[in-house]
Structure formats: structure tokens, C-alpha cells
């Protein structure tokens, strides 16, 4: 089985709870599904303004997970952590 060529996680912070609490449960669910879709496809969803604001608070962390993953892949190609320099 081939390995997945993307990260397996993205961050949601407890501090974002206040944003989720500010919308209906239905909107929160729509946003969470939109975040997972963006995580899978990279396509920005069409959302109503209040839902998009909440989605945007997640998008940066999704993008960051891809950047972290790419750095990890590049580091692995170079043999892992760089050797420590000696004085």
C-alpha cells in the first residue's frame, strides 16, 4: 500500500472554540466539513460570510500542516537532522 503524500493532521486550537461557539451547530458542522475537504483537495469552499470567517481561522493551520510536512519530507531526503557543528 502506497504511503499518503500529505500530512495526516492539522491543528485546531482551544482558543478557536469561541469562534465555533459564535455560530450555529449547523454552521460549525458545515465549516468543519469544509475544512476537511480543503485539507483533502486544497480547494477553497464556497461558504456564507460567517462560515467563511470561521473556515479562514482553520485554513492557516491546514496550510501550516502542509508546510511542516514538506519540511519533514525534505529533511528526510537529506538524511534527517543536520549534523551539529563543532567549534
Short mmCIF file of N, CA and C in Angstrom, two decimals:
data_model
loop_
_atom_site.label_atom_id
_atom_site.label_comp_id
_atom_site.label_asym_id
_atom_site.label_seq_id
_atom_site.Cartn_x
_atom_site.Cartn_y
_atom_site.Cartn_z
N UNK A 1 0.84 -1.18 0.00
CA UNK A 1 0.00 0.00 0.00
C UNK A 1 0.89 1.24 0.00
N UNK A 2 0.61 2.17 -0.90
CA UNK A 2 1.41 3.39 -1.01
C UNK A 2 1.15 4.32 0.16
N UNK A 3 2.19 4.99 0.60
CA UNK A 3 2.04 5.96 1.67
C UNK A 3 1.32 7.20 1.15
N UNK A 4 0.56 7.83 2.04
CA UNK A 4 -0.12 9.07 1.70
C UNK A 4 0.91 10.18 1.55
N UNK A 5 0.82 10.97 0.52
CA UNK A 5 1.81 12.01 0.24
C UNK A 5 1.37 13.36 0.78
N UNK A 6 0.78 13.35 1.95
CA UNK A 6 0.35 14.59 2.58
C UNK A 6 0.28 14.37 4.08
N UNK A 7 0.15 15.46 4.84
CA UNK A 7 0.09 15.29 6.29
C UNK A 7 -1.18 14.55 6.71
N UNK A 8 -1.14 13.99 7.90
CA UNK A 8 -2.29 13.25 8.40
C UNK A 8 -3.05 14.06 9.46
N UNK A 9 -2.67 15.30 9.68
CA UNK A 9 -3.28 16.09 10.74
C UNK A 9 -3.23 17.58 10.40
N UNK A 10 -4.09 18.34 11.06
CA UNK A 10 -3.98 19.79 11.12
C UNK A 10 -4.45 20.24 12.50
N UNK A 11 -4.03 21.43 12.89
CA UNK A 11 -4.29 21.90 14.25
C UNK A 11 -5.62 22.64 14.35
N UNK A 12 -6.31 22.37 15.45
CA UNK A 12 -7.43 23.19 15.88
C UNK A 12 -7.12 23.54 17.33
N UNK A 13 -7.08 24.82 17.62
CA UNK A 13 -6.71 25.26 18.96
C UNK A 13 -7.94 25.53 19.82
N UNK A 14 -7.78 25.31 21.10
CA UNK A 14 -8.87 25.56 22.04
C UNK A 14 -9.31 27.02 21.98
N UNK A 15 -8.41 27.92 21.67
CA UNK A 15 -8.77 29.34 21.58
C UNK A 15 -9.75 29.61 20.44
N UNK A 16 -9.86 28.68 19.48
CA UNK A 16 -10.81 28.85 18.38
C UNK A 16 -12.23 28.47 18.78
N UNK A 17 -12.39 27.89 19.96
CA UNK A 17 -13.71 27.47 20.43
C UNK A 17 -14.68 28.64 20.44
N UNK A 18 -14.23 29.82 20.86
CA UNK A 18 -15.11 30.98 20.91
C UNK A 18 -15.68 31.30 19.53
N UNK A 19 -14.89 31.08 18.49
CA UNK A 19 -15.40 31.30 17.13
C UNK A 19 -16.46 30.28 16.77
N UNK A 20 -16.22 29.02 17.11
CA UNK A 20 -17.21 27.98 16.85
C UNK A 20 -18.48 28.22 17.66
N UNK A 21 -18.32 28.69 18.88
CA UNK A 21 -19.47 28.97 19.73
C UNK A 21 -20.32 30.13 19.20
N UNK A 22 -19.72 30.98 18.36
CA UNK A 22 -20.44 32.16 17.86
C UNK A 22 -21.35 31.85 16.67
N UNK A 23 -21.31 30.63 16.17
CA UNK A 23 -22.17 30.24 15.05
C UNK A 23 -23.06 29.07 15.47
N UNK A 24 -24.07 28.79 14.67
CA UNK A 24 -24.96 27.68 14.97
C UNK A 24 -24.21 26.35 14.84
N UNK A 25 -24.76 25.33 15.46
CA UNK A 25 -24.17 24.00 15.34
C UNK A 25 -24.13 23.56 13.88
N UNK A 26 -25.16 23.92 13.12
CA UNK A 26 -25.20 23.56 11.71
C UNK A 26 -24.04 24.21 10.95
N UNK A 27 -23.83 25.49 11.20
CA UNK A 27 -22.74 26.20 10.53
C UNK A 27 -21.39 25.64 10.97
N UNK A 28 -21.24 25.34 12.25
CA UNK A 28 -19.99 24.76 12.74
C UNK A 28 -19.70 23.44 12.03
N UNK A 29 -20.71 22.62 11.85
CA UNK A 29 -20.54 21.35 11.13
C UNK A 29 -20.17 21.56 9.68
N UNK A 30 -20.82 22.52 9.04
CA UNK A 30 -20.51 22.84 7.64
C UNK A 30 -19.05 23.28 7.52
N UNK A 31 -18.61 24.11 8.45
CA UNK A 31 -17.24 24.62 8.42
C UNK A 31 -16.24 23.49 8.66
N UNK A 32 -16.53 22.63 9.60
CA UNK A 32 -15.61 21.53 9.87
C UNK A 32 -15.51 20.60 8.66
N UNK A 33 -16.63 20.32 8.02
CA UNK A 33 -16.59 19.51 6.80
C UNK A 33 -15.84 20.23 5.69
N UNK A 34 -16.03 21.55 5.58
CA UNK A 34 -15.32 22.33 4.57
C UNK A 34 -13.82 22.30 4.83
N UNK A 35 -13.43 22.35 6.11
CA UNK A 35 -12.00 22.30 6.46
C UNK A 35 -11.40 20.96 6.05
N UNK A 36 -12.11 19.88 6.32
CA UNK A 36 -11.60 18.57 5.91
C UNK A 36 -11.54 18.44 4.39
N UNK A 37 -12.51 19.01 3.70
CA UNK A 37 -12.49 18.97 2.23
C UNK A 37 -11.29 19.76 1.71
N UNK A 38 -11.05 20.95 2.28
CA UNK A 38 -9.89 21.74 1.89
C UNK A 38 -8.60 20.98 2.18
N UNK A 39 -8.55 20.32 3.32
CA UNK A 39 -7.38 19.52 3.70
C UNK A 39 -7.13 18.41 2.69
N UNK A 40 -8.20 17.81 2.19
CA UNK A 40 -8.08 16.72 1.21
C UNK A 40 -7.76 17.21 -0.20
N UNK A 41 -8.40 18.29 -0.62
CA UNK A 41 -8.33 18.70 -2.03
C UNK A 41 -7.57 19.99 -2.29
N UNK A 42 -7.46 20.85 -1.28
CA UNK A 42 -6.84 22.16 -1.48
C UNK A 42 -7.77 23.18 -2.10
N UNK A 43 -9.02 22.79 -2.32
CA UNK A 43 -9.99 23.71 -2.91
C UNK A 43 -10.70 24.50 -1.82
N UNK A 44 -10.74 25.82 -1.99
CA UNK A 44 -11.41 26.68 -1.03
C UNK A 44 -12.91 26.61 -1.28
N UNK A 45 -13.68 26.27 -0.26
CA UNK A 45 -15.12 26.07 -0.44
C UNK A 45 -15.88 27.38 -0.56
N UNK A 46 -17.04 27.31 -1.17
CA UNK A 46 -17.97 28.44 -1.21
C UNK A 46 -18.80 28.38 0.06
N UNK A 47 -18.66 29.38 0.90
CA UNK A 47 -19.37 29.42 2.17
C UNK A 47 -20.00 30.79 2.37
N UNK A 48 -21.02 30.83 3.20
CA UNK A 48 -21.61 32.12 3.58
C UNK A 48 -20.58 32.88 4.41
N UNK A 49 -20.68 34.22 4.47
CA UNK A 49 -19.64 35.02 5.13
C UNK A 49 -19.28 34.59 6.55
N UNK A 50 -20.25 34.34 7.42
CA UNK A 50 -19.91 33.97 8.80
C UNK A 50 -19.21 32.62 8.84
N UNK A 51 -19.62 31.70 7.97
CA UNK A 51 -18.97 30.39 7.91
C UNK A 51 -17.56 30.53 7.34
N UNK A 52 -17.39 31.40 6.36
CA UNK A 52 -16.07 31.58 5.77
C UNK A 52 -15.08 32.15 6.78
N UNK A 53 -15.54 33.07 7.62
CA UNK A 53 -14.66 33.64 8.64
C UNK A 53 -14.14 32.53 9.56
N UNK A 54 -15.03 31.65 9.96
CA UNK A 54 -14.62 30.53 10.81
C UNK A 54 -13.69 29.58 10.05
N UNK A 55 -14.01 29.30 8.79
CA UNK A 55 -13.15 28.46 7.97
C UNK A 55 -11.75 29.07 7.85
N UNK A 56 -11.69 30.38 7.64
CA UNK A 56 -10.40 31.06 7.48
C UNK A 56 -9.53 30.90 8.72
N UNK A 57 -10.16 30.79 9.90
CA UNK A 57 -9.37 30.60 11.11
C UNK A 57 -8.73 29.22 11.14
N UNK A 58 -9.27 28.27 10.39
CA UNK A 58 -8.70 26.92 10.29
C UNK A 58 -7.73 26.79 9.12
N UNK A 59 -8.00 27.52 8.04
CA UNK A 59 -7.23 27.39 6.80
C UNK A 59 -5.74 27.60 7.02
N UNK A 60 -5.38 28.63 7.78
CA UNK A 60 -3.95 28.89 8.01
C UNK A 60 -3.26 27.71 8.68
N UNK A 61 -3.96 27.05 9.59
CA UNK A 61 -3.37 25.90 10.28
C UNK A 61 -3.30 24.68 9.37
N UNK A 62 -4.24 24.56 8.47
CA UNK A 62 -4.19 23.48 7.48
C UNK A 62 -2.99 23.70 6.56
N UNK A 63 -2.84 24.93 6.08
CA UNK A 63 -1.69 25.26 5.23
C UNK A 63 -0.38 25.03 5.97
N UNK A 64 -0.35 25.38 7.25
CA UNK A 64 0.86 25.18 8.05
C UNK A 64 1.20 23.69 8.17
N UNK A 65 0.18 22.84 8.28
CA UNK A 65 0.46 21.40 8.39
C UNK A 65 1.12 20.89 7.12
N UNK A 66 0.71 21.42 5.96
CA UNK A 66 1.36 21.01 4.71
C UNK A 66 2.80 21.52 4.66
N UNK A 67 3.04 22.74 5.13
CA UNK A 67 4.40 23.28 5.14
C UNK A 67 5.30 22.46 6.07
N UNK A 68 4.77 22.13 7.25
CA UNK A 68 5.54 21.31 8.20
C UNK A 68 5.85 19.95 7.59
N UNK A 69 4.85 19.37 6.95
CA UNK A 69 5.03 18.05 6.32
C UNK A 69 6.09 18.12 5.24
N UNK A 70 6.04 19.16 4.39
CA UNK A 70 7.00 19.29 3.31
C UNK A 70 8.42 19.45 3.85
N UNK A 71 8.58 20.24 4.92
CA UNK A 71 9.90 20.40 5.54
C UNK A 71 10.40 19.05 6.06
N UNK A 72 9.51 18.28 6.64
CA UNK A 72 9.88 16.96 7.15
C UNK A 72 10.32 16.04 6.02
N UNK A 73 9.60 16.08 4.91
CA UNK A 73 9.95 15.24 3.76
C UNK A 73 11.32 15.66 3.22
N UNK A 74 11.53 16.95 3.08
CA UNK A 74 12.82 17.45 2.57
C UNK A 74 13.96 17.07 3.52
N UNK A 75 13.72 17.19 4.80
CA UNK A 75 14.74 16.82 5.78
C UNK A 75 15.07 15.33 5.67
N UNK A 76 14.05 14.51 5.48
CA UNK A 76 14.26 13.08 5.32
C UNK A 76 15.08 12.75 4.09
N UNK A 77 14.86 13.49 3.02
CA UNK A 77 15.63 13.27 1.79
C UNK A 77 17.10 13.60 1.98
N UNK A 78 17.35 14.50 2.93
CA UNK A 78 18.73 14.90 3.20
C UNK A 78 19.37 14.06 4.30
N UNK A 79 18.67 13.05 4.74
CA UNK A 79 19.22 12.18 5.76
C UNK A 79 18.85 12.55 7.18
N UNK A 80 17.85 13.36 7.35
CA UNK A 80 17.41 13.71 8.71
C UNK A 80 18.01 15.00 9.18
N UNK A 81 18.17 15.10 10.48
CA UNK A 81 18.67 16.33 11.09
C UNK A 81 20.10 16.62 10.63
N UNK A 82 20.36 17.89 10.43
CA UNK A 82 21.71 18.31 10.03
C UNK A 82 22.69 18.01 11.15
N UNK A 83 23.92 17.66 10.82
CA UNK A 83 24.90 17.38 11.85
C UNK A 83 25.17 18.63 12.69
N UNK A 84 25.47 18.41 13.95
CA UNK A 84 25.80 19.53 14.82
C UNK A 84 27.17 20.06 14.44
N UNK A 85 27.27 21.38 14.41
CA UNK A 85 28.58 21.95 14.07
C UNK A 85 29.49 21.89 15.30
N UNK A 86 30.76 21.74 15.04
CA UNK A 86 31.75 21.69 16.11
C UNK A 86 32.52 22.99 16.13
N UNK A 87 32.87 23.46 17.30
CA UNK A 87 33.60 24.75 17.38
C UNK A 87 35.01 24.65 16.89
#
